[in-house]
């Protein structure tokens, strides 16, 4: 009996130590499930948990990049908590600073801005009159070229000279018209509109119309040249065949370009089939909500930081200025991001939907920019398309180097930024222009990082972009223009007089 008991014990032990591949019935697929009633071997402690070579998931040698969704959630939570602490500290220190009636705007500001907004588009109508005359001249020239007694060499030479002379006259007419439009607005805003926000709206509108007039003139000039020289090497896009020159020179065509969310003129644009009014309502609601948020954040949080920085700037306390810049960087970044979303995602998409404008790529993923240059190519596509089409590409096509063309683009952009910021604040101090010029060495510094093999260069370039963007660019410019405004109209000037 004892021998039988010992034999049964040995059999049970062997079944228990059957090997690491032992599994239970529920671990097997249905088709591999053993017959009912059979005993399964049990798991042992000899399973190979290190069957092959593996790397840590954060290591560069890892076969697959891990997801950083958890870290992203952590960073968002930390950012929210830190800003909530600042909210509590701000209310404890200053109380509620929101005041609708405290804005220093004057009735004359509203009146002049309304007049400017109504008059500026009139320059588009003048541009239409100029192009209408040019189109009539082109039709006559083409008719003369097609007459029966046409002599190819002599007549073509004469028409070419006539075209150049006509284009010079048209160019001067467009230049005077567009420049007069911008100069009048600039003069009125600088000398007669006190409120900087109202002045900024007027200045933005004037600059946008000015750029549209320039694009309208340049594009029609090339369309007219292709119309008079159909055998030339210049090939027009297939899209333009839907509305060939000079059929595009109409009031309705120009009016569509005036309201279209683009700065580059085309006779034809890709069009969406219908208007989704619910989509428009959502985008407008986003724009309104973000505008309110920007106003509240600026009045409650940004303004106190700026005011508390005035005495530090006046005494050139460098350490305190750096501390204020770092403190201002967070709120200025939040305000800028809210403004970016409100304009490029909400407002422009709503306008594009109403206008049936099909190309909605107003920006790409600029936040992942591996270089400063990539940021300027991706964050504001309407302006980028204008600069590339009407400044950069023509200069390169005329034999200038790409570096010289890029420099001219940033010089032009710097002048526009100075007009956009310095004129409404009544202080032409050159900070916006210098800021744009500083971008050139930053672009050359980070360009090699964008081309490096692997991810390290792109990560370093993206960090350089964010540091220059958050800590140096916007906060410093805001401090300088706010100090200049206060020195001219506010507390600094009163302190100096006292």
Short mmCIF file of C-alpha atoms in Angstrom, two decimals:
data_model
loop_
_atom_site.label_atom_id
_atom_site.label_comp_id
_atom_site.label_asym_id
_atom_site.label_seq_id
_atom_site.Cartn_x
_atom_site.Cartn_y
_atom_site.Cartn_z
CA UNK A 1 0.00 0.00 0.00
CA UNK A 2 2.83 2.36 0.82
CA UNK A 3 4.51 1.61 -2.52
CA UNK A 4 1.28 2.47 -4.37
CA UNK A 5 0.98 5.76 -2.49
CA UNK A 6 4.58 6.67 -3.27
CA UNK A 7 4.11 5.89 -6.98
CA UNK A 8 1.01 8.15 -7.15
CA UNK A 9 2.95 10.96 -5.47
CA UNK A 10 5.77 10.66 -8.02
CA UNK A 11 3.29 10.79 -10.93
CA UNK A 12 1.65 13.96 -9.52
CA UNK A 13 5.07 15.60 -9.05
CA UNK A 14 6.04 14.84 -12.67
CA UNK A 15 2.78 16.37 -13.89
CA UNK A 16 3.50 19.47 -11.80
CA UNK A 17 7.01 19.83 -13.24
CA UNK A 18 5.95 19.26 -16.83
CA UNK A 19 7.78 22.38 -18.07
CA UNK A 20 7.48 26.12 -18.74
CA UNK A 21 5.19 25.63 -21.68
CA UNK A 22 2.48 24.29 -19.46
CA UNK A 23 -0.75 26.24 -19.79
CA UNK A 24 -4.23 26.04 -18.44
CA UNK A 25 -7.26 25.19 -20.53
CA UNK A 26 -8.49 28.77 -20.66
CA UNK A 27 -5.15 29.96 -22.13
CA UNK A 28 -5.47 27.75 -25.22
CA UNK A 29 -7.37 28.71 -28.36
CA UNK A 30 -10.59 26.87 -29.00
CA UNK A 31 -9.10 24.72 -31.73
CA UNK A 32 -6.23 23.66 -29.41
CA UNK A 33 -8.33 23.01 -26.31
CA UNK A 34 -7.68 19.51 -24.94
CA UNK A 35 -10.35 16.94 -24.58
CA UNK A 36 -12.60 17.30 -21.61
CA UNK A 37 -11.47 15.49 -18.53
CA UNK A 38 -7.72 15.49 -19.32
CA UNK A 39 -5.39 16.94 -16.69
CA UNK A 40 -3.24 19.93 -17.78
CA UNK A 41 0.37 20.38 -16.70
CA UNK A 42 0.92 23.15 -14.21
CA UNK A 43 3.25 26.19 -14.49
CA UNK A 44 6.75 26.01 -13.05
CA UNK A 45 9.38 28.57 -12.10
CA UNK A 46 11.69 27.96 -15.05
CA UNK A 47 9.94 30.18 -17.67
CA UNK A 48 12.41 32.21 -19.77
CA UNK A 49 11.48 35.84 -19.05
CA UNK A 50 14.58 37.09 -20.91
CA UNK A 51 14.27 35.25 -24.23
CA UNK A 52 16.09 37.80 -26.43
CA UNK A 53 18.00 41.10 -26.46
CA UNK A 54 15.80 44.13 -25.81
CA UNK A 55 16.39 47.85 -25.23
CA UNK A 56 14.78 50.34 -22.89
CA UNK A 57 11.82 52.07 -24.53
CA UNK A 58 13.32 55.55 -24.00
CA UNK A 59 16.61 54.52 -25.53
CA UNK A 60 17.54 55.66 -29.04
CA UNK A 61 18.15 52.02 -29.97
CA UNK A 62 14.53 51.13 -29.30
CA UNK A 63 12.72 49.60 -32.27
CA UNK A 64 9.51 51.52 -31.57
CA UNK A 65 9.11 55.01 -30.13
CA UNK A 66 6.88 55.00 -27.06
CA UNK A 67 3.82 57.17 -26.74
CA UNK A 68 4.21 60.23 -24.54
CA UNK A 69 0.51 60.72 -24.02
CA UNK A 70 0.87 60.33 -20.26
CA UNK A 71 3.65 62.95 -20.10
CA UNK A 72 1.53 65.25 -22.22
CA UNK A 73 -1.36 64.86 -19.80
CA UNK A 74 1.01 65.50 -16.91
CA UNK A 75 2.36 68.67 -18.52
CA UNK A 76 -1.16 69.95 -19.18
CA UNK A 77 -2.14 69.28 -15.56
CA UNK A 78 1.00 70.98 -14.26
CA UNK A 79 0.42 73.97 -16.55
CA UNK A 80 -3.21 74.28 -15.43
CA UNK A 81 -2.29 74.00 -11.74
CA UNK A 82 0.51 76.56 -12.05
CA UNK A 83 -1.74 79.03 -13.82
CA UNK A 84 -4.57 78.46 -11.36
CA UNK A 85 -2.13 79.35 -8.60
CA UNK A 86 -1.31 82.55 -10.47
CA UNK A 87 -5.04 83.24 -10.82
CA UNK A 88 -5.57 82.89 -7.07
CA UNK A 89 -2.48 84.99 -6.32
CA UNK A 90 -3.63 87.66 -8.78
CA UNK A 91 -7.09 87.96 -7.23
CA UNK A 92 -5.65 88.04 -3.71
CA UNK A 93 -3.23 90.80 -4.68
CA UNK A 94 -5.25 93.01 -7.06
CA UNK A 95 -8.87 91.95 -6.81
CA UNK A 96 -11.05 92.14 -9.93
CA UNK A 97 -9.49 94.41 -12.54
CA UNK A 98 -12.07 93.81 -15.28
CA UNK A 99 -13.86 97.06 -16.10
CA UNK A 100 -15.81 97.65 -19.29
CA UNK A 101 -16.18 101.40 -18.73
CA UNK A 102 -12.50 101.90 -17.89
CA UNK A 103 -11.25 101.68 -21.48
CA UNK A 104 -9.84 104.98 -22.66
CA UNK A 105 -11.47 105.08 -26.07
CA UNK A 106 -12.94 108.24 -27.49
CA UNK A 107 -15.92 108.83 -29.72
CA UNK A 108 -13.68 110.36 -32.36
CA UNK A 109 -11.70 107.07 -32.45
CA UNK A 110 -14.80 105.09 -33.34
CA UNK A 111 -15.91 107.66 -35.91
CA UNK A 112 -12.54 107.85 -37.68
CA UNK A 113 -12.10 104.08 -37.69
CA UNK A 114 -15.53 103.65 -39.28
CA UNK A 115 -14.70 106.20 -41.98
CA UNK A 116 -11.36 104.52 -42.67
CA UNK A 117 -12.91 101.07 -42.88
CA UNK A 118 -15.41 102.38 -45.43
CA UNK A 119 -12.88 104.31 -47.52
CA UNK A 120 -10.02 101.81 -47.69
CA UNK A 121 -11.89 99.35 -49.98
CA UNK A 122 -12.46 102.23 -52.42
CA UNK A 123 -8.83 101.81 -53.41
CA UNK A 124 -9.69 98.31 -54.60
CA UNK A 125 -12.26 99.87 -56.91
CA UNK A 126 -9.57 102.24 -58.22
CA UNK A 127 -7.36 99.20 -58.86
CA UNK A 128 -10.23 97.67 -60.84
CA UNK A 129 -10.55 100.84 -62.97
CA UNK A 130 -6.81 100.74 -63.68
CA UNK A 131 -6.90 97.08 -64.69
CA UNK A 132 -10.02 97.63 -66.79
CA UNK A 133 -8.17 100.25 -68.81
CA UNK A 134 -5.16 97.94 -69.12
CA UNK A 135 -7.41 95.10 -70.33
CA UNK A 136 -8.95 97.32 -73.00
CA UNK A 137 -5.48 98.31 -74.15
CA UNK A 138 -4.44 94.63 -74.27
CA UNK A 139 -7.48 93.75 -76.39
CA UNK A 140 -6.58 96.48 -78.84
CA UNK A 141 -2.98 95.35 -78.99
CA UNK A 142 -4.01 91.76 -79.65
CA UNK A 143 -6.35 92.92 -82.41
CA UNK A 144 -3.54 94.82 -84.09
CA UNK A 145 -1.30 91.74 -83.91
CA UNK A 146 -3.97 89.61 -85.61
CA UNK A 147 -4.69 91.94 -88.51
CA UNK A 148 -3.98 90.72 -92.00
CA UNK A 149 -1.00 93.04 -92.70
CA UNK A 150 0.81 91.89 -89.57
CA UNK A 151 4.64 91.85 -89.87
CA UNK A 152 6.06 89.51 -87.21
CA UNK A 153 9.37 91.20 -86.54
CA UNK A 154 8.49 94.90 -86.72
CA UNK A 155 5.00 94.74 -85.24
CA UNK A 156 5.99 92.36 -82.43
CA UNK A 157 8.84 94.66 -81.46
CA UNK A 158 6.57 97.67 -81.44
CA UNK A 159 3.92 95.87 -79.39
CA UNK A 160 6.56 94.70 -76.94
CA UNK A 161 7.76 98.26 -76.41
CA UNK A 162 4.16 99.41 -76.09
CA UNK A 163 3.51 96.69 -73.50
CA UNK A 164 6.51 97.77 -71.42
CA UNK A 165 5.48 101.42 -71.57
CA UNK A 166 1.90 100.56 -70.68
CA UNK A 167 2.99 98.38 -67.77
CA UNK A 168 5.16 101.21 -66.41
CA UNK A 169 2.15 103.53 -66.46
CA UNK A 170 -0.10 100.91 -64.87
CA UNK A 171 2.53 100.07 -62.24
CA UNK A 172 2.85 103.73 -61.26
CA UNK A 173 -0.93 104.06 -61.07
CA UNK A 174 -1.25 100.97 -58.88
CA UNK A 175 1.68 102.06 -56.72
CA UNK A 176 0.27 105.51 -56.10
CA UNK A 177 -3.18 104.10 -55.38
CA UNK A 178 -1.97 101.43 -52.92
CA UNK A 179 0.54 103.70 -51.19
CA UNK A 180 -2.00 106.49 -50.81
CA UNK A 181 -4.36 103.98 -49.20
CA UNK A 182 -1.74 102.94 -46.64
CA UNK A 183 -0.38 106.45 -46.02
CA UNK A 184 -3.76 107.99 -45.26
CA UNK A 185 -4.64 105.26 -42.77
CA UNK A 186 -1.21 105.43 -41.15
CA UNK A 187 -1.42 109.21 -40.74
CA UNK A 188 -4.92 109.13 -39.25
CA UNK A 189 -4.13 106.28 -36.87
CA UNK A 190 -0.86 107.79 -35.67
CA UNK A 191 -2.08 111.34 -35.10
CA UNK A 192 -5.81 111.11 -34.50
CA UNK A 193 -6.83 107.66 -33.14
CA UNK A 194 -5.74 107.34 -29.53
CA UNK A 195 -6.90 103.83 -28.59
CA UNK A 196 -4.23 101.28 -29.70
CA UNK A 197 -6.70 98.44 -30.28
CA UNK A 198 -8.93 100.51 -32.57
CA UNK A 199 -5.85 101.81 -34.35
CA UNK A 200 -4.49 98.27 -34.78
CA UNK A 201 -7.74 97.11 -36.41
CA UNK A 202 -7.62 100.03 -38.86
CA UNK A 203 -3.94 99.43 -39.61
CA UNK A 204 -4.40 95.70 -40.18
CA UNK A 205 -7.27 96.37 -42.58
CA UNK A 206 -5.23 98.92 -44.54
CA UNK A 207 -2.18 96.63 -44.77
CA UNK A 208 -4.32 93.69 -45.92
CA UNK A 209 -5.99 95.78 -48.64
CA UNK A 210 -2.60 97.19 -49.66
CA UNK A 211 -1.17 93.67 -50.06
CA UNK A 212 -4.24 92.56 -52.00
CA UNK A 213 -3.89 95.52 -54.40
CA UNK A 214 -0.23 94.62 -54.99
CA UNK A 215 -1.08 90.98 -55.67
CA UNK A 216 -3.95 92.00 -57.96
CA UNK A 217 -1.64 94.24 -59.99
CA UNK A 218 1.27 91.79 -60.27
CA UNK A 219 -0.92 88.83 -61.19
CA UNK A 220 -2.90 90.70 -63.85
CA UNK A 221 0.33 92.00 -65.28
CA UNK A 222 1.55 88.42 -65.90
CA UNK A 223 -1.88 87.32 -67.13
CA UNK A 224 -1.87 90.21 -69.59
CA UNK A 225 1.60 89.25 -70.81
CA UNK A 226 0.49 85.64 -71.35
CA UNK A 227 -2.62 86.93 -73.16
CA UNK A 228 -0.52 88.96 -75.57
CA UNK A 229 2.13 86.25 -75.94
CA UNK A 230 0.31 82.89 -75.93
CA UNK A 231 3.36 81.10 -77.30
CA UNK A 232 5.67 82.31 -74.53
CA UNK A 233 7.34 79.93 -72.11
CA UNK A 234 5.13 81.09 -69.25
CA UNK A 235 2.50 78.38 -68.74
CA UNK A 236 -0.61 79.34 -66.82
CA UNK A 237 -2.17 76.90 -64.33
CA UNK A 238 -4.95 74.75 -65.73
CA UNK A 239 -7.28 76.16 -63.07
CA UNK A 240 -7.12 79.61 -64.69
CA UNK A 241 -8.72 78.33 -67.89
CA UNK A 242 -12.10 78.55 -66.14
CA UNK A 243 -11.81 82.35 -66.17
CA UNK A 244 -9.15 83.48 -68.66
CA UNK A 245 -7.83 87.01 -68.96
CA UNK A 246 -9.43 89.53 -69.48
CA UNK A 247 -12.73 87.97 -68.38
CA UNK A 248 -11.46 88.00 -64.81
CA UNK A 249 -11.36 91.82 -64.70
CA UNK A 250 -14.82 92.32 -63.22
CA UNK A 251 -16.26 93.90 -60.10
CA UNK A 252 -17.61 90.58 -58.84
CA UNK A 253 -14.25 88.86 -59.30
CA UNK A 254 -12.43 91.60 -57.39
CA UNK A 255 -15.09 91.72 -54.66
CA UNK A 256 -14.65 88.00 -54.08
CA UNK A 257 -10.88 88.50 -53.77
CA UNK A 258 -11.46 91.34 -51.29
CA UNK A 259 -13.36 89.06 -48.90
CA UNK A 260 -11.54 85.80 -49.63
CA UNK A 261 -9.21 84.66 -46.80
CA UNK A 262 -6.06 85.01 -48.90
CA UNK A 263 -3.58 87.70 -49.86
CA UNK A 264 -2.72 86.17 -53.24
CA UNK A 265 -4.92 86.96 -56.23
CA UNK A 266 -6.07 84.23 -58.61
CA UNK A 267 -8.76 84.52 -61.26
CA UNK A 268 -10.21 81.25 -59.94
CA UNK A 269 -10.03 79.54 -56.55
CA UNK A 270 -11.06 76.04 -55.50
CA UNK A 271 -14.63 76.34 -54.22
CA UNK A 272 -16.62 74.32 -51.70
CA UNK A 273 -20.09 73.21 -52.88
CA UNK A 274 -22.27 74.58 -50.06
CA UNK A 275 -22.27 76.55 -46.83
CA UNK A 276 -22.51 74.65 -43.55
CA UNK A 277 -24.14 77.24 -41.35
CA UNK A 278 -23.75 75.16 -38.19
CA UNK A 279 -20.01 75.02 -38.90
CA UNK A 280 -19.98 78.81 -39.31
CA UNK A 281 -21.88 79.27 -36.04
CA UNK A 282 -19.41 77.06 -34.15
CA UNK A 283 -16.39 78.90 -35.54
CA UNK A 284 -17.92 82.30 -34.71
CA UNK A 285 -18.74 81.10 -31.18
CA UNK A 286 -15.13 79.98 -30.77
CA UNK A 287 -13.88 83.32 -32.02
CA UNK A 288 -16.15 85.25 -29.63
CA UNK A 289 -15.26 83.09 -26.63
CA UNK A 290 -11.52 83.33 -27.30
CA UNK A 291 -11.77 87.09 -27.81
CA UNK A 292 -13.41 87.41 -24.39
CA UNK A 293 -10.72 85.21 -22.90
CA UNK A 294 -7.95 87.32 -24.43
CA UNK A 295 -9.56 90.50 -23.09
CA UNK A 296 -9.94 89.06 -19.58
CA UNK A 297 -6.41 87.63 -19.53
CA UNK A 298 -4.89 90.86 -20.81
CA UNK A 299 -6.73 93.10 -18.32
CA UNK A 300 -6.47 90.85 -15.27
CA UNK A 301 -3.03 89.27 -15.65
CA UNK A 302 -0.86 90.82 -18.37
CA UNK A 303 -1.54 94.48 -17.52
CA UNK A 304 -0.42 94.23 -13.84
CA UNK A 305 2.82 92.49 -14.84
CA UNK A 306 3.51 95.18 -17.43
CA UNK A 307 2.73 98.01 -15.01
CA UNK A 308 4.95 96.50 -12.31
CA UNK A 309 7.81 96.34 -14.82
CA UNK A 310 7.90 100.07 -15.57
CA UNK A 311 10.10 101.11 -12.64
CA UNK A 312 12.46 98.18 -13.30
CA UNK A 313 12.91 99.22 -16.93
CA UNK A 314 13.32 102.87 -15.95
CA UNK A 315 16.16 102.01 -13.53
CA UNK A 316 17.59 99.34 -15.89
CA UNK A 317 17.39 96.65 -13.20
CA UNK A 318 18.50 93.79 -15.43
CA UNK A 319 17.78 90.96 -13.00
CA UNK A 320 14.28 92.26 -12.32
CA UNK A 321 13.63 92.79 -16.03
CA UNK A 322 14.59 89.16 -16.74
CA UNK A 323 12.29 88.00 -13.94
CA UNK A 324 9.44 90.05 -15.39
CA UNK A 325 10.12 88.66 -18.85
CA UNK A 326 9.88 85.13 -17.53
CA UNK A 327 6.70 85.96 -15.63
CA UNK A 328 5.19 87.64 -18.66
CA UNK A 329 6.18 84.81 -21.02
CA UNK A 330 3.50 82.43 -19.74
CA UNK A 331 0.52 84.76 -20.03
CA UNK A 332 1.75 86.26 -23.31
CA UNK A 333 2.12 82.77 -24.80
CA UNK A 334 -1.38 81.79 -23.69
CA UNK A 335 -2.83 85.00 -25.13
CA UNK A 336 -0.93 84.52 -28.40
CA UNK A 337 -2.06 80.91 -28.77
CA UNK A 338 -5.66 81.93 -28.09
CA UNK A 339 -5.37 84.69 -30.67
CA UNK A 340 -3.81 82.33 -33.20
CA UNK A 341 -6.65 79.83 -32.81
CA UNK A 342 -9.29 82.56 -32.89
CA UNK A 343 -7.97 84.03 -36.15
CA UNK A 344 -6.49 81.17 -38.17
CA UNK A 345 -8.75 78.34 -37.08
CA UNK A 346 -12.04 80.02 -36.16
CA UNK A 347 -12.38 83.34 -38.01
CA UNK A 348 -10.69 82.38 -41.29
CA UNK A 349 -12.49 79.05 -41.47
CA UNK A 350 -15.83 80.77 -40.87
CA UNK A 351 -15.06 83.34 -43.57
CA UNK A 352 -13.86 80.63 -45.96
CA UNK A 353 -17.06 78.66 -45.41
CA UNK A 354 -19.24 81.67 -46.18
CA UNK A 355 -17.16 82.51 -49.26
CA UNK A 356 -17.08 78.87 -50.51
CA UNK A 357 -13.28 79.14 -50.34
CA UNK A 358 -11.93 75.63 -50.74
CA UNK A 359 -8.27 75.92 -49.69
CA UNK A 360 -8.39 76.02 -45.88
CA UNK A 361 -4.70 75.40 -45.21
CA UNK A 362 -4.09 78.62 -43.30
CA UNK A 363 -1.34 76.99 -41.23
CA UNK A 364 0.38 73.65 -40.69
CA UNK A 365 1.95 72.09 -37.59
CA UNK A 366 4.27 75.00 -36.81
CA UNK A 367 4.49 73.92 -33.15
CA UNK A 368 6.69 71.01 -34.26
CA UNK A 369 9.06 73.30 -36.17
CA UNK A 370 12.61 71.89 -36.12
CA UNK A 371 14.00 75.31 -37.05
CA UNK A 372 13.06 78.97 -36.93
CA UNK A 373 12.78 79.06 -40.70
CA UNK A 374 10.26 76.23 -40.70
CA UNK A 375 8.12 78.19 -38.24
CA UNK A 376 7.95 81.22 -40.53
CA UNK A 377 7.00 78.97 -43.45
CA UNK A 378 4.17 77.21 -41.64
CA UNK A 379 2.45 79.39 -39.03
CA UNK A 380 0.89 82.02 -41.33
CA UNK A 381 0.33 80.57 -44.77
CA UNK A 382 -1.52 83.56 -46.32
CA UNK A 383 1.41 85.90 -45.64
CA UNK A 384 3.96 83.22 -46.54
CA UNK A 385 2.29 82.64 -49.91
CA UNK A 386 2.33 86.38 -50.65
CA UNK A 387 5.99 86.78 -49.71
CA UNK A 388 7.09 83.77 -51.70
CA UNK A 389 5.01 84.52 -54.79
CA UNK A 390 5.56 88.27 -55.08
CA UNK A 391 8.95 88.91 -53.45
CA UNK A 392 11.11 85.81 -52.98
CA UNK A 393 10.45 83.94 -56.24
CA UNK A 394 10.70 87.03 -58.52
CA UNK A 395 14.05 87.98 -56.97
CA UNK A 396 15.42 84.45 -57.36
CA UNK A 397 14.07 84.37 -60.92
CA UNK A 398 16.00 87.53 -61.72
CA UNK A 399 19.27 85.93 -60.65
CA UNK A 400 19.56 87.00 -57.01
CA UNK A 401 20.65 84.46 -54.43
CA UNK A 402 18.13 82.82 -52.16
CA UNK A 403 19.83 84.38 -49.12
CA UNK A 404 19.44 87.88 -50.56
CA UNK A 405 15.81 87.16 -51.46
CA UNK A 406 15.14 85.90 -47.92
CA UNK A 407 16.74 89.03 -46.48
CA UNK A 408 14.51 91.24 -48.60
CA UNK A 409 11.47 89.27 -47.46
CA UNK A 410 12.32 89.87 -43.79
CA UNK A 411 13.17 93.53 -44.39
CA UNK A 412 9.76 93.99 -45.99
CA UNK A 413 8.06 91.99 -43.23
CA UNK A 414 9.92 93.97 -40.56
CA UNK A 415 8.66 97.25 -42.00
CA UNK A 416 5.10 95.92 -42.02
CA UNK A 417 5.44 94.72 -38.41
CA UNK A 418 6.70 98.12 -37.34
CA UNK A 419 3.76 99.79 -39.07
CA UNK A 420 1.39 97.31 -37.46
CA UNK A 421 2.71 97.77 -33.91
CA UNK A 422 4.44 101.15 -33.82
CA UNK A 423 1.73 103.21 -35.54
CA UNK A 424 -1.22 102.21 -33.27
CA UNK A 425 0.94 102.66 -30.15
CA UNK A 426 2.23 106.00 -31.49
CA UNK A 427 5.83 104.92 -30.95
CA UNK A 428 8.11 104.08 -33.88
CA UNK A 429 10.95 102.63 -31.79
CA UNK A 430 12.07 99.92 -34.23
CA UNK A 431 11.69 96.95 -31.86
CA UNK A 432 9.37 95.05 -34.22
CA UNK A 433 11.69 95.70 -37.19
CA UNK A 434 14.79 94.64 -35.24
CA UNK A 435 12.95 91.56 -34.03
CA UNK A 436 12.32 90.49 -37.61
CA UNK A 437 15.93 91.13 -38.58
CA UNK A 438 17.14 88.99 -35.69
CA UNK A 439 15.22 86.10 -37.22
CA UNK A 440 17.73 85.88 -40.09
CA UNK A 441 20.72 84.69 -38.00
CA UNK A 442 18.35 82.45 -36.02
CA UNK A 443 17.22 80.85 -39.28
CA UNK A 444 20.79 80.24 -40.41
CA UNK A 445 21.69 78.88 -36.96
CA UNK A 446 18.86 76.34 -36.82
CA UNK A 447 18.74 75.36 -40.52
CA UNK A 448 21.49 72.69 -40.16
CA UNK A 449 19.61 71.16 -37.22
CA UNK A 450 16.58 70.60 -39.46
CA UNK A 451 18.71 68.63 -41.93
CA UNK A 452 20.54 66.46 -39.38
CA UNK A 453 20.02 62.72 -39.47
CA UNK A 454 18.06 61.36 -36.54
CA UNK A 455 15.81 63.11 -34.11
CA UNK A 456 18.35 64.97 -31.97
CA UNK A 457 18.82 67.89 -34.34
CA UNK A 458 15.09 68.41 -34.77
CA UNK A 459 14.53 68.32 -31.01
CA UNK A 460 17.28 70.88 -30.40
CA UNK A 461 15.95 73.10 -33.18
CA UNK A 462 12.42 72.93 -31.79
CA UNK A 463 13.70 73.86 -28.29
CA UNK A 464 15.63 76.83 -29.69
CA UNK A 465 12.50 77.96 -31.52
CA UNK A 466 10.29 77.78 -28.42
CA UNK A 467 12.85 79.51 -26.17
CA UNK A 468 13.31 82.38 -28.62
CA UNK A 469 9.56 82.56 -29.18
CA UNK A 470 8.40 82.45 -25.55
CA UNK A 471 11.17 84.11 -23.53
CA UNK A 472 12.75 86.61 -25.89
CA UNK A 473 10.41 87.56 -28.72
CA UNK A 474 6.91 88.43 -27.58
CA UNK A 475 7.49 89.34 -23.89
CA UNK A 476 10.39 91.68 -24.70
CA UNK A 477 8.49 93.40 -27.51
CA UNK A 478 5.40 93.78 -25.28
CA UNK A 479 7.51 95.31 -22.50
CA UNK A 480 9.24 97.75 -24.83
CA UNK A 481 6.10 99.04 -26.52
CA UNK A 482 4.17 99.19 -23.25
CA UNK A 483 6.98 101.19 -21.67
CA UNK A 484 7.08 103.51 -24.68
CA UNK A 485 3.29 103.99 -24.47
CA UNK A 486 3.43 104.72 -20.73
CA UNK A 487 6.40 107.04 -21.23
CA UNK A 488 4.33 109.05 -23.71
CA UNK A 489 0.87 108.96 -22.13
CA UNK A 490 0.95 107.17 -18.78
CA UNK A 491 2.61 106.85 -15.41
CA UNK A 492 6.22 107.15 -16.55
CA UNK A 493 5.64 110.53 -18.17
CA UNK A 494 3.85 111.75 -15.04
CA UNK A 495 6.73 110.60 -12.88
CA UNK A 496 9.23 112.43 -15.08
CA UNK A 497 7.16 115.61 -14.98
CA UNK A 498 6.79 115.33 -11.24
#
